Coordinates of C-alpha atoms in Angstrom, one line a residue:
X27 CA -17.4 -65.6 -10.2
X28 CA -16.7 -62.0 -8.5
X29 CA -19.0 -59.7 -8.5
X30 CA -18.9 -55.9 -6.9
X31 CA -22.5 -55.6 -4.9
X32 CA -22.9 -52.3 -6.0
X33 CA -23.7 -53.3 -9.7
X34 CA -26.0 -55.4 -9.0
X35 CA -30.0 -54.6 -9.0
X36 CA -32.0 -54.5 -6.1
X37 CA -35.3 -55.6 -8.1
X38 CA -35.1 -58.7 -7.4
X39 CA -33.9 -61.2 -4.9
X40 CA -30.6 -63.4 -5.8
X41 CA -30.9 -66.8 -4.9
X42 CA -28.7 -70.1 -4.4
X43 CA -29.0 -73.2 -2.4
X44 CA -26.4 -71.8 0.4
X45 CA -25.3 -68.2 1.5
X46 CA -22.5 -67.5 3.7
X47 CA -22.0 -64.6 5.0
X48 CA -17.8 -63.8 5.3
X49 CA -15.2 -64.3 2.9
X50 CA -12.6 -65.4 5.6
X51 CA -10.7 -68.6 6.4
X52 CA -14.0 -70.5 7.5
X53 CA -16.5 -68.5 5.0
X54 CA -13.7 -69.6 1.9
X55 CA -13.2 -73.1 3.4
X56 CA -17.1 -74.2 3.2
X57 CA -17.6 -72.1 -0.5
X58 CA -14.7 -74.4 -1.8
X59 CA -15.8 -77.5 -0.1
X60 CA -19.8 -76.7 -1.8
X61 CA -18.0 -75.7 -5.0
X62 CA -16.5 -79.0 -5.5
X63 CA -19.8 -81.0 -4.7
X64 CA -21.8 -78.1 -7.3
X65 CA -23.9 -76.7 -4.8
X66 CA -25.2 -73.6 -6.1
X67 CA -23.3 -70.6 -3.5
X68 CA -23.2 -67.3 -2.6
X69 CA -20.7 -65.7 -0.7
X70 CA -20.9 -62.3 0.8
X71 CA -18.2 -60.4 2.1
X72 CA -18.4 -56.9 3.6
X73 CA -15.2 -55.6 2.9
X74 CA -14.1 -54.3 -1.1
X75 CA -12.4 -56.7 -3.2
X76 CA -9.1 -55.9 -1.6
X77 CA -10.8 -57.0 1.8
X78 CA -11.4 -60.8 0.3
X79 CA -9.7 -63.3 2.5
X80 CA -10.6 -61.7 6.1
X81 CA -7.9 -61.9 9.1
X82 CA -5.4 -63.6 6.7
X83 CA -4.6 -60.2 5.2
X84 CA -3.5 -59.4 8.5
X85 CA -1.4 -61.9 9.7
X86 CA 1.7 -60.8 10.0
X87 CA 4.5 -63.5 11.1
X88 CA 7.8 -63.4 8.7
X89 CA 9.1 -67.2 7.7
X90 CA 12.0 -65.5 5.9
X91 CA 12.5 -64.6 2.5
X92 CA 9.9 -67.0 2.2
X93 CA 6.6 -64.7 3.0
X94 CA 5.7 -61.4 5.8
X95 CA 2.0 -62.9 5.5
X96 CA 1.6 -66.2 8.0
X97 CA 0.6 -67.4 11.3
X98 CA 1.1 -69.5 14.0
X99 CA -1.6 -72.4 14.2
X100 CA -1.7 -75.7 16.3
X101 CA -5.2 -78.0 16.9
X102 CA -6.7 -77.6 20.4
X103 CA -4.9 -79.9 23.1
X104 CA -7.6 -82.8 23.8
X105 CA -8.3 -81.8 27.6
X106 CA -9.8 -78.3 25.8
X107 CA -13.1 -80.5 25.1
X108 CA -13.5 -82.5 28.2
X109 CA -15.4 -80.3 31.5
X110 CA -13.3 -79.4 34.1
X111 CA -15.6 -79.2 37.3
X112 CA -13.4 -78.0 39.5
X113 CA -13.1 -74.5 36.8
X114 CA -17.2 -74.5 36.7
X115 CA -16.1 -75.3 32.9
X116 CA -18.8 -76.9 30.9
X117 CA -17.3 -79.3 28.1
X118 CA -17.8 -79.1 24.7
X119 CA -20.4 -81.1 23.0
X120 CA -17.8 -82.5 20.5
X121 CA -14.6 -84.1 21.7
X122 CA -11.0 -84.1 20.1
X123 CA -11.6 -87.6 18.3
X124 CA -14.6 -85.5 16.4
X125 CA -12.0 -83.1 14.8
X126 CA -9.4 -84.9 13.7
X127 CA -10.1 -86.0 10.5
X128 CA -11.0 -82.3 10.2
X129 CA -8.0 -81.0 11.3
X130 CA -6.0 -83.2 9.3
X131 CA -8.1 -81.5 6.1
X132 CA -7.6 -78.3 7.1
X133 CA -4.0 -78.7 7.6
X134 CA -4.2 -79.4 3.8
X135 CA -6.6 -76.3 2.9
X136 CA -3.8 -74.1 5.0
X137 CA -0.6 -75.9 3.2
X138 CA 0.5 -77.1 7.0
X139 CA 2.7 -80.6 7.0
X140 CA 0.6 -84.0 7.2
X141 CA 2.8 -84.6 10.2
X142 CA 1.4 -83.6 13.4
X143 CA 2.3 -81.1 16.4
X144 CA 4.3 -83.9 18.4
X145 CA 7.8 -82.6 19.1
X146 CA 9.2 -85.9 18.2
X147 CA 8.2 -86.1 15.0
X148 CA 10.6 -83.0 14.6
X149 CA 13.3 -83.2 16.5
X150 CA 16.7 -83.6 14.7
X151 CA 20.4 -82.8 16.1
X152 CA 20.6 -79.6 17.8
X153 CA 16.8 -79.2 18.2
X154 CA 15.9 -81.4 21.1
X155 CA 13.0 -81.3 23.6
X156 CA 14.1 -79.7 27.3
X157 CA 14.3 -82.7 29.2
X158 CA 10.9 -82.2 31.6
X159 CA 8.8 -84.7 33.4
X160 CA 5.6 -85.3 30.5
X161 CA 2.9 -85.4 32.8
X162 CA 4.2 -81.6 34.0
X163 CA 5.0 -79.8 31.3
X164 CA 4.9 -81.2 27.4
X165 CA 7.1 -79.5 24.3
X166 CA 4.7 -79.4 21.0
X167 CA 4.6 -77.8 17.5
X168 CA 3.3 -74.9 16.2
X169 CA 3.2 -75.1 12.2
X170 CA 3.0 -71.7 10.2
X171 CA 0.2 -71.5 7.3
X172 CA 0.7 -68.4 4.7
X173 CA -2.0 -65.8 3.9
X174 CA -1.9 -66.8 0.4
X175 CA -3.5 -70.4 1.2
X176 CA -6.0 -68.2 2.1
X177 CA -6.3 -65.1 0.7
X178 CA -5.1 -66.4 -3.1
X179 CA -5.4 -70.2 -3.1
X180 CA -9.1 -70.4 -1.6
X181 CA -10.5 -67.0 -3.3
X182 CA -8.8 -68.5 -6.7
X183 CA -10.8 -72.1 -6.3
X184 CA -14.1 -70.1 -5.5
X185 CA -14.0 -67.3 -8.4
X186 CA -13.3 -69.9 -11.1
X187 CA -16.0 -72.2 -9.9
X188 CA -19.3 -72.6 -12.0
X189 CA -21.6 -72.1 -9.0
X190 CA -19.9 -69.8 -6.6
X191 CA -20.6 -66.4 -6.6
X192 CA -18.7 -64.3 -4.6
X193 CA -19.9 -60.5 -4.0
X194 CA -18.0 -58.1 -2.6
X195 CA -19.2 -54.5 -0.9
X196 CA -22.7 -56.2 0.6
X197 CA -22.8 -55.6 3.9
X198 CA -25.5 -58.2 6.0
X199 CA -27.8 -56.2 7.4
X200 CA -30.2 -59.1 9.4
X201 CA -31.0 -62.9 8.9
X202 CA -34.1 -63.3 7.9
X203 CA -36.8 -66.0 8.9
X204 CA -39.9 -67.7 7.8
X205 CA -43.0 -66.2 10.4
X206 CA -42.3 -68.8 12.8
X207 CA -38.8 -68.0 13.2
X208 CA -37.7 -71.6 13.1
X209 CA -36.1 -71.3 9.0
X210 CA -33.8 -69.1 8.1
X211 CA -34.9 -68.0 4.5
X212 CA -31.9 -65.3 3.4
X213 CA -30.8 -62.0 4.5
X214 CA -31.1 -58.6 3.7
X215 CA -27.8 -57.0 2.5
X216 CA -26.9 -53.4 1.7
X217 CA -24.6 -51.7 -1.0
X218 CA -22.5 -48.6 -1.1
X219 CA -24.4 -47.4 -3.6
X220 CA -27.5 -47.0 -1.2
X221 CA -29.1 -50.1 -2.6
X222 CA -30.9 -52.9 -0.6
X223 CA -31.1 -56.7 -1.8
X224 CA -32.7 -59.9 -1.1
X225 CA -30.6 -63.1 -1.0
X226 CA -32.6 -66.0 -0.6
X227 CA -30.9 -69.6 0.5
X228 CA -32.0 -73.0 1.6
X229 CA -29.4 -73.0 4.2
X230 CA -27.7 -69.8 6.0
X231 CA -24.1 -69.8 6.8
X232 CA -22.4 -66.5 9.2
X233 CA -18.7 -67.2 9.0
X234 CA -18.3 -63.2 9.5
X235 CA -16.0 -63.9 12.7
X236 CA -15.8 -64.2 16.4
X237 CA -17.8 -60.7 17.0
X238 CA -19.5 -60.2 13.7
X239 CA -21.5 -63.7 13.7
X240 CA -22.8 -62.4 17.1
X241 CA -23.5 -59.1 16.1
X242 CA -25.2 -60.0 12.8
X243 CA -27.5 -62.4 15.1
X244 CA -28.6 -59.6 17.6
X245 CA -29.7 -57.3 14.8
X246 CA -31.8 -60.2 13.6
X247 CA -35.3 -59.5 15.2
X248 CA -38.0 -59.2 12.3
X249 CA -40.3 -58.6 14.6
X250 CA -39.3 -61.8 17.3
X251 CA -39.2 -60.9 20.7
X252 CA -35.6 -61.2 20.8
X253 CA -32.9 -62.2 18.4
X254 CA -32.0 -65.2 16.7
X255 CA -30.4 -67.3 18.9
X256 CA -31.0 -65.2 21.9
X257 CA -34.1 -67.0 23.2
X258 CA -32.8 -67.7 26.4
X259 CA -30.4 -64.7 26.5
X260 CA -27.6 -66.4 26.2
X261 CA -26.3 -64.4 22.7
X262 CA -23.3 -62.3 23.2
X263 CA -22.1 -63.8 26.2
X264 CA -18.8 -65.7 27.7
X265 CA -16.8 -63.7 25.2
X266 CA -13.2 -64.8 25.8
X267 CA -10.2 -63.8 24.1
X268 CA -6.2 -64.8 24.6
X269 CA -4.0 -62.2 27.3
X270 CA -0.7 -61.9 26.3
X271 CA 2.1 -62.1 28.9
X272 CA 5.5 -61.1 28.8
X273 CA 6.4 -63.7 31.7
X274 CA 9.9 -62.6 32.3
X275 CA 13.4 -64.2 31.8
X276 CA 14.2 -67.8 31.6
X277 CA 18.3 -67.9 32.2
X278 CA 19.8 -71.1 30.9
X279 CA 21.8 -72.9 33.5
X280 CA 24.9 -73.0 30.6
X281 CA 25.7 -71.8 27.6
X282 CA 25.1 -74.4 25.5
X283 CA 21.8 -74.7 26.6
X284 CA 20.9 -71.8 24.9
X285 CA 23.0 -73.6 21.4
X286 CA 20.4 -76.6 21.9
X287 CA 17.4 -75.1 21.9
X288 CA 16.6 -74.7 18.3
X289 CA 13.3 -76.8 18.6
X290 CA 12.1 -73.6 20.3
X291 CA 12.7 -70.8 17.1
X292 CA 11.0 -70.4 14.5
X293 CA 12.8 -72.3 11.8
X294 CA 12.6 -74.3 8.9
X295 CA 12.2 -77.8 8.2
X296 CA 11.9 -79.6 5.3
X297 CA 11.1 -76.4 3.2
X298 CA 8.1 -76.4 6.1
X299 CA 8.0 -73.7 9.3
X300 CA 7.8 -74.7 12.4
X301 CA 7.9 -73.6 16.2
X302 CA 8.3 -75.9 19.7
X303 CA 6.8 -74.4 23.0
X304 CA 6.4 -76.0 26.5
X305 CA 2.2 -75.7 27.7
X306 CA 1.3 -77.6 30.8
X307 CA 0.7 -81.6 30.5
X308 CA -3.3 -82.7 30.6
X309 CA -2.5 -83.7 33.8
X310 CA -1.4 -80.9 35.3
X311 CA -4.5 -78.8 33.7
X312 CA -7.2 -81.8 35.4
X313 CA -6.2 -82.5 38.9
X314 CA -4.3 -78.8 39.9
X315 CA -7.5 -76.9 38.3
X316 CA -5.2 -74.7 35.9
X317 CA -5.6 -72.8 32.8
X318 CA -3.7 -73.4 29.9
X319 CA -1.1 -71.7 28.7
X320 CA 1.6 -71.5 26.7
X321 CA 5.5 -70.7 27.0
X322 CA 7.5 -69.3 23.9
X323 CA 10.8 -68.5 24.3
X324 CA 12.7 -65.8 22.5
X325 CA 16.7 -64.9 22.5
X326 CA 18.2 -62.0 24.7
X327 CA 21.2 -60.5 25.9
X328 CA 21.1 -61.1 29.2
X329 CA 21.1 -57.3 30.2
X330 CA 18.3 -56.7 27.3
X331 CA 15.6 -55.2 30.0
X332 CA 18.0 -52.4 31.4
X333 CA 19.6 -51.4 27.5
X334 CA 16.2 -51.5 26.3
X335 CA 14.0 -49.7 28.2
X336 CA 11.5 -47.8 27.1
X337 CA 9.2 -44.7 27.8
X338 CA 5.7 -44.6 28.2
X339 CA 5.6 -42.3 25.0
X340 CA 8.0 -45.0 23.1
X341 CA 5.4 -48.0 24.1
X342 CA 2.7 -46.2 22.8
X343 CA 4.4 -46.1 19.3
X344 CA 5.8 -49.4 19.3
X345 CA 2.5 -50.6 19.6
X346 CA 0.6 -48.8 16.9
X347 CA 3.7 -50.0 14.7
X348 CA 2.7 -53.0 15.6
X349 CA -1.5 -52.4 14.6
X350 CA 0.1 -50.8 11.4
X351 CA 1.2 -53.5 10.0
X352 CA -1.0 -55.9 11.4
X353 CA -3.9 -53.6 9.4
X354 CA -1.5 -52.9 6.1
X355 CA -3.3 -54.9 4.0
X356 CA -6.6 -54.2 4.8
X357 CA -7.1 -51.7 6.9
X358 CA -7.1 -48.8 4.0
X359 CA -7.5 -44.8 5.4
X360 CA -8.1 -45.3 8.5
X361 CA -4.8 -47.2 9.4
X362 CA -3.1 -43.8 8.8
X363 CA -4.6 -42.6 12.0
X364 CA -1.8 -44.9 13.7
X365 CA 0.8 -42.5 11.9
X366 CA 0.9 -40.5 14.5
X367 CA 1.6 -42.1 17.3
X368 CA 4.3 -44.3 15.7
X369 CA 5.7 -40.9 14.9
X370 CA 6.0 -39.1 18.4
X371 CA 7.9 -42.3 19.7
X372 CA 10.2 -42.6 16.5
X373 CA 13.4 -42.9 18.4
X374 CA 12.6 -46.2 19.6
X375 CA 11.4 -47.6 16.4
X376 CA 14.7 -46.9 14.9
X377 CA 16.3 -48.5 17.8
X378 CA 13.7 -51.4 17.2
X379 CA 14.6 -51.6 13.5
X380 CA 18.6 -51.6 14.4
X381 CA 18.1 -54.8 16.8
X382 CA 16.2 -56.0 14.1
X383 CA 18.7 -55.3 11.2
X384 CA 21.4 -57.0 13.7
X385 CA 19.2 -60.2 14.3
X386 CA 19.3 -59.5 18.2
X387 CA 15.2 -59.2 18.8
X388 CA 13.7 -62.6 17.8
X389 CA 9.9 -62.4 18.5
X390 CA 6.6 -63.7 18.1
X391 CA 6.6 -62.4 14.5
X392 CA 9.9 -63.2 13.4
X393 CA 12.9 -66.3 14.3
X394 CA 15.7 -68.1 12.8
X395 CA 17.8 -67.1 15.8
X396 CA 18.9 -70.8 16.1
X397 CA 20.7 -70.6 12.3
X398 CA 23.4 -68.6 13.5
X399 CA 27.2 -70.8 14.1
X400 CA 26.3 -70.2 17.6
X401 CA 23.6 -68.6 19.8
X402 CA 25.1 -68.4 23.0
X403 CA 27.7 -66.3 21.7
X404 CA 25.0 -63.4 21.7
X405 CA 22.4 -64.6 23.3
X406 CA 22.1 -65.1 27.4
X407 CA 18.9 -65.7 28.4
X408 CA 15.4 -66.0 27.0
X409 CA 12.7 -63.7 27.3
X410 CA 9.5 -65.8 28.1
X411 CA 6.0 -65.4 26.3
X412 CA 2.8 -67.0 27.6
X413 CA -0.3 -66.8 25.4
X414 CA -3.1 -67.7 28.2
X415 CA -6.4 -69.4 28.1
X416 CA -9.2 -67.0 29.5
X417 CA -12.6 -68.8 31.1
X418 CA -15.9 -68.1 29.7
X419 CA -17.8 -66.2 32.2
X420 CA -21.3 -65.1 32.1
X421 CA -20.6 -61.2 32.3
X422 CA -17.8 -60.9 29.7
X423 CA -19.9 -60.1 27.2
X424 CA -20.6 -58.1 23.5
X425 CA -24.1 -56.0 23.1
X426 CA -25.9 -53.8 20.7
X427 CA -25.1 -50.2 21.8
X428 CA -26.3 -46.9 21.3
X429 CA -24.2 -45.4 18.7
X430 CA -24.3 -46.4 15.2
X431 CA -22.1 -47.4 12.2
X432 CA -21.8 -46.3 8.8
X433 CA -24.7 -48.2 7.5
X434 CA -27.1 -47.5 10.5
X435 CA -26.6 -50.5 12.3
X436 CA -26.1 -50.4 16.2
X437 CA -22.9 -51.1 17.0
X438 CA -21.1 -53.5 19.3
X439 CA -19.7 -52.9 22.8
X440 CA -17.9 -54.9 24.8
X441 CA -17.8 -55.9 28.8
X442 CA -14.8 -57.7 29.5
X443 CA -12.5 -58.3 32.1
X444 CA -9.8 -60.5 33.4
X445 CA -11.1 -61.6 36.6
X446 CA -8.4 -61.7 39.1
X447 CA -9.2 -65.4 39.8
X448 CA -8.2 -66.0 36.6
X449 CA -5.2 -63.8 37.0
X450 CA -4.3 -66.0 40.1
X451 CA -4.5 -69.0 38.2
X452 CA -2.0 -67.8 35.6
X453 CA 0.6 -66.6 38.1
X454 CA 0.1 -70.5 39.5
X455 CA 0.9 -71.9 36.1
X456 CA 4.0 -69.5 35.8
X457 CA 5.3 -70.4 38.8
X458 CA 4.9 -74.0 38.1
X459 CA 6.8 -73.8 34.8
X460 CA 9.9 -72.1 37.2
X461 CA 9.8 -75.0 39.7
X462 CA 10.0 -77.6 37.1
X463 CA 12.8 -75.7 34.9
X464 CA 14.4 -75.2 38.3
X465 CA 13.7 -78.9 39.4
X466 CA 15.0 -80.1 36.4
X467 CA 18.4 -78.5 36.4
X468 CA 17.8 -75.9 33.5
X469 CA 18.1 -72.7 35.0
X470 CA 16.2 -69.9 36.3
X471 CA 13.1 -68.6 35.3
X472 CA 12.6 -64.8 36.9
X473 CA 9.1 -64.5 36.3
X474 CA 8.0 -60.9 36.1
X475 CA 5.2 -59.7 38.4
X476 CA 3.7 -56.4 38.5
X477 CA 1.9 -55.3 41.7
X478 CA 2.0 -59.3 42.1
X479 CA -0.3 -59.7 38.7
X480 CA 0.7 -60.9 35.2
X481 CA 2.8 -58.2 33.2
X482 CA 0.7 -58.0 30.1
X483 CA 1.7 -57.1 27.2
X484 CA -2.1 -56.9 25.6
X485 CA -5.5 -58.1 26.9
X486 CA -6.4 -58.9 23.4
X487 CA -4.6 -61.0 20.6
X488 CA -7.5 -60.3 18.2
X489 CA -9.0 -63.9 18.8
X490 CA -12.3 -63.3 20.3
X491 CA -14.6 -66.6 21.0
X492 CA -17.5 -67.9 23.0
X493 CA -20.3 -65.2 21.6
X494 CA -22.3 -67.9 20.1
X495 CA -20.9 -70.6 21.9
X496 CA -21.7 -74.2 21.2
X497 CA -23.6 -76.3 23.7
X498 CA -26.1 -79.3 23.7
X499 CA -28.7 -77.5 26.1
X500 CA -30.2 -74.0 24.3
X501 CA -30.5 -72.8 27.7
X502 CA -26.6 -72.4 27.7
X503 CA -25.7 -71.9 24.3
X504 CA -26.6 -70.6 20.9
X505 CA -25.6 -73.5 18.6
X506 CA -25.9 -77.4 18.6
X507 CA -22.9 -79.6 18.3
X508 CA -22.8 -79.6 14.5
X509 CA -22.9 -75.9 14.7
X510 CA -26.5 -75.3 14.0
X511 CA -28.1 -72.7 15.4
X512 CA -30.7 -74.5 18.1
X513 CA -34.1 -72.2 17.1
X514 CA -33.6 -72.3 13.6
X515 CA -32.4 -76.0 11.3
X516 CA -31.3 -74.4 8.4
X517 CA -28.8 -71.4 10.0
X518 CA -25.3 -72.5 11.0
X519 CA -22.3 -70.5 12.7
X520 CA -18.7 -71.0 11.3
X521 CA -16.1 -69.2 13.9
X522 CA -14.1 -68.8 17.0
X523 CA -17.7 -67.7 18.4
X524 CA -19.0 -71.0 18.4
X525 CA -15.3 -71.9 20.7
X526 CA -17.1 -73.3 24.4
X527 CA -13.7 -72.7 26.1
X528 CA -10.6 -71.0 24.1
X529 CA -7.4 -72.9 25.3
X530 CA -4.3 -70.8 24.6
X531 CA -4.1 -71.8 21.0
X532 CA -5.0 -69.2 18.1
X533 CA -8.0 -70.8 17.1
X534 CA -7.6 -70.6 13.2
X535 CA -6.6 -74.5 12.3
X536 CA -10.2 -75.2 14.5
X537 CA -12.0 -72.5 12.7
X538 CA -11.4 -74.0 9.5
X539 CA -12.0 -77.9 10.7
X540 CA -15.0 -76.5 12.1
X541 CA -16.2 -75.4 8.7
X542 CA -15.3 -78.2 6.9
X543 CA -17.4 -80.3 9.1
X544 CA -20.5 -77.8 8.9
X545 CA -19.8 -78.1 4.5
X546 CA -20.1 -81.5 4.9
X547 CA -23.1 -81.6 7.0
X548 CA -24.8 -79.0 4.4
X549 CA -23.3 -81.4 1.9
X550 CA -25.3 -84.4 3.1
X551 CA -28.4 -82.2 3.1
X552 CA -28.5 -80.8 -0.4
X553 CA -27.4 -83.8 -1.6
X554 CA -30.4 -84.2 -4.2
X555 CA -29.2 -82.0 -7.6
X556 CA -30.2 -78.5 -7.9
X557 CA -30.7 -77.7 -11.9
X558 CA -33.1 -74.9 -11.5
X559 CA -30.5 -72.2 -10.2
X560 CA -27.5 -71.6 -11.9
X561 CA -24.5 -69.4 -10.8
X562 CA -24.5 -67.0 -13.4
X563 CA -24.4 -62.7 -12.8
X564 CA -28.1 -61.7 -14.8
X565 CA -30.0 -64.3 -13.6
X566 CA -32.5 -63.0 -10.6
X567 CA -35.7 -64.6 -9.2
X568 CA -38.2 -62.4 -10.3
X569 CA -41.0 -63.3 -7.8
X570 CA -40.7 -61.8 -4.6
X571 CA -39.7 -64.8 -1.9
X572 CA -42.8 -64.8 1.1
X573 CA -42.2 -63.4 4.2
X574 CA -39.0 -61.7 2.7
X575 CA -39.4 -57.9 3.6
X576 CA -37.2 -54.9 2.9
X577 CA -36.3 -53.2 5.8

């Protein structure tokens, strides 16, 4: 059932056995998974109806004819989970063996293959692994997942389910506990029609995202001398996200090198999408002390950096171009305010659409390169893109700040950096992808430096993680291994914020495994039948809940 938040009366508290907070990819995931088992639900989700479905509005990756609306997913590699002393990396309380019968679920939930991220269960003639030493430098699979799994599929399952209910335009103002602060009994939401309501739940799920779920926990006080989760004031911190390197040019030792890499483009298989890239072996990442990262590799004329240069002025456009559409979807009026700067660097967006019209600019959001009769007749090298795992650090952090938003909540601000340790560490992992490209006869990497640090081409890829981090000791995190926040039993935390270290990959195939394992948790809990609360619109629970206030 959908419901707008502004029709509904404030009189009286709603109520329902769970209530998660978010209508994303994890927020949808655990409302199906509780829909199917009849567990009376209510979702909440900030945004209009046209905001349903979260970050999948936005992605923006183009499998063809096929869809504009996907994105690039992969599970975590297995060393992710394990501590890495020499990094100061704590592991995560979970290990890969944990997740994967969750990540083979939410594979099906995103509309991914059942076959896995090995390159050799996808190699075929003409799309072969580089031939690389494995215990350097390992090919695997990216699979694509479409917004509509998402943003169709899921909300579809959750509207025509009996006990769902799924309100739009209610914006979470605080969690709210019993006295002692140990049970979460609801939260507090506000409408755009001024109103103020009571949702009262057995068990609290935020699944609002990598920044909100931390922010919705610091304006939880109710009178506590700190937040929810912040007892030992570790809320808000080791906030990571994924740099974004343009690593230079990778120039094939022949021609027909460039014909055989198809594994490498974004291509379709089997009526499936998928995309190879090298990252460095588990190995490699243990006993040298290196971050991960990633190595994508897109088709160029070998001259492409000197014919394409651009201004300043023409950057500047080309990026808000690319926020644009990111934000088309969902991002209403105030996208427009991109306008113009796309506009005052409009020469080299047509000169970006020509490239594009021709089929000579592959990128991160767009392949099939390797379908034309022959590559290399076009193509001379390949522009290198490294997606790069950041450490979580103590003083990257998000805060309440001074100003306010909209609804009179303080808003976020951030403190982050990438530390030039860290920096180091990804100009070592560059240069190691060279020497074993170089080593093994493929050609030359030219890895581009800038005043001898990483040319970036954005600090941020919109994947933020760590806020609420996941750890076994509450001194160091803010939730427990299944997710649970350690203060309080019945509030969980669905999200890249519960992430203890981020990896390279875009963390949305271990959002959703992550959720499904925290339904199934709340599952097993609420296993005895509810009769006493149906899903319906009218029906309210008259009596005001205990310790429930207004604020």
């Amino acid at each position: 059932m959908l419901i707008d938040a502004s029709e509904l009366d404030g009189d009286a508290p709603l109520a329902a056995d769970v209530c998660v907070v978010g209508a994303g990819p994890a927020g949808l995931a655990i409302a199906s998974t509780l829909a199917r088992a009849n567990i009376p639900t209510i979702v909440l989700e900030q945004a209009g109806r046209s905001g349903i479905g979260g970050n999948a509005l936005r992605w923006v990756i183009e499998l063809g004819r096929k869809s504009k609306n996907a994105v690039r997913l992969a599970p975590l590699p297995s060393e992710t989970f394990r501590p890495r002393p020499g990094l100061d990396l704590p592991g995560w309380p979970i290990d890969a063996a944990d997740l994967a019968p969750y990540y083979r679920r939410a594979q099906q939930v995103l509309g991914l293959s059942p076959f896995g991220f090995s390159a050799s269960e996808w190699e075929e003639p003409g799309a072969h692994r580089l031939p690389l030493p494995e215990d350097r430098l390992v090919t695997s699979i990216y699979q694509f997942a479409e917004g509509r799994a998402v943003h169709e599929h899921l909300v579809r399952r959750i509207v025509d389910a009996e006990h769902v209910r799924l309100i739009h335009g209610a914006v979470v103002r605080e969690v709210v506990t019993t006295e002692g602060g140990t049970q979460a009994q609801g939260v507090v939401v506000a409408t755009a029609s001024g109103r103020s309501l009571q949702i009262r739940a057995r068990t609290v799920v935020l699944a609002a995202g990598g920044l909100d779920n931390a922010h919705l926990l610091l304006l939880s006080r109710q009178g506590r001398q700190s937040a929810i989760g912040d007892e030992h004031g570790v809320l808000g911190r080791y906030y990571m996200e994924h740099p974004l390197l343009d690593g230079g040019d990778f120039v094939p030792a022949s021609a027909g090198l460039v014909d055989a890499m198809a594994l490498y483009d974004l291509r379709p298989v089997h009526d499936l999408s998928v995309m190879g890239h090298l990252r460095l072996a588990p190995e490699v990442v243990r006993d040298r002390d290196m971050l991960q990262l990633s190595a994508l590799f897109f088709p160029r004329e070998v001259d492409h950096r000197e014919r394409y240069r651009v201004s300043p002025r023409q950057e500047r456009a080309l990026r808000a171009t690319f926020e644009f559409r990111s934000y088309l979807r969902s991002g209403g009026l105030a996208n427009l305010a991109r306008v113009p700067r796309m506009v005052t660097g409009i020469d080299a967006l047509f000169t970006a659409a020509w490239r594009d019209m021709c089929g000579r600019f592959p990128r991160l959001g767009r392949g099939g390169w390797s379908m034309r009769p022959r590559p290399s007749a076009t193509f001379g090298a390949f522009q290198v893109v490294h997606q790069v795992e950041q450490p979580p650090r103590w003083s990257s952090r998000v805060r309440l700040g001074q100003e306010t938003d909209s609804w009179g909540r303080p808003v976020l601000e951030r403190e982050w950096s990438w530390h030039a340790e860290d920096m180091a560490r990804t100009l070592a992992a560059q240069d190691l992808v060279a020497a074993e490209l170089a080593a093994a006869g493929l050609g030359d990497y030219q890895v581009a430096r800038l005043d001898n640090e990483p040319l970036v081409l954005t600090l941020n890829c919109a994947h933020p993680m760590g806020t609420t981090r996941m750890h076994a000791d509450p001194q160091q995190g803010v939730v427990d291994a299944m997710c649970r926040v350690h203060e309080v039993d019945n509030l969980f935390v669905a999200g890249s914020s519960t992430f203890t270290t981020g990896s390279y990959v875009n963390p949305t195939l271990t959002i959703v495994a992550l959720a499904l394992r925290i339904a199934d948790t709340i599952k097993a809990r609420h296993a005895a039948p509810r009769s006493d609360i149906r899903a319906t619109s009218n029906e309210r629970v008259a009596a005001r809940p205990r310790d429930l206030a207004l604020t």
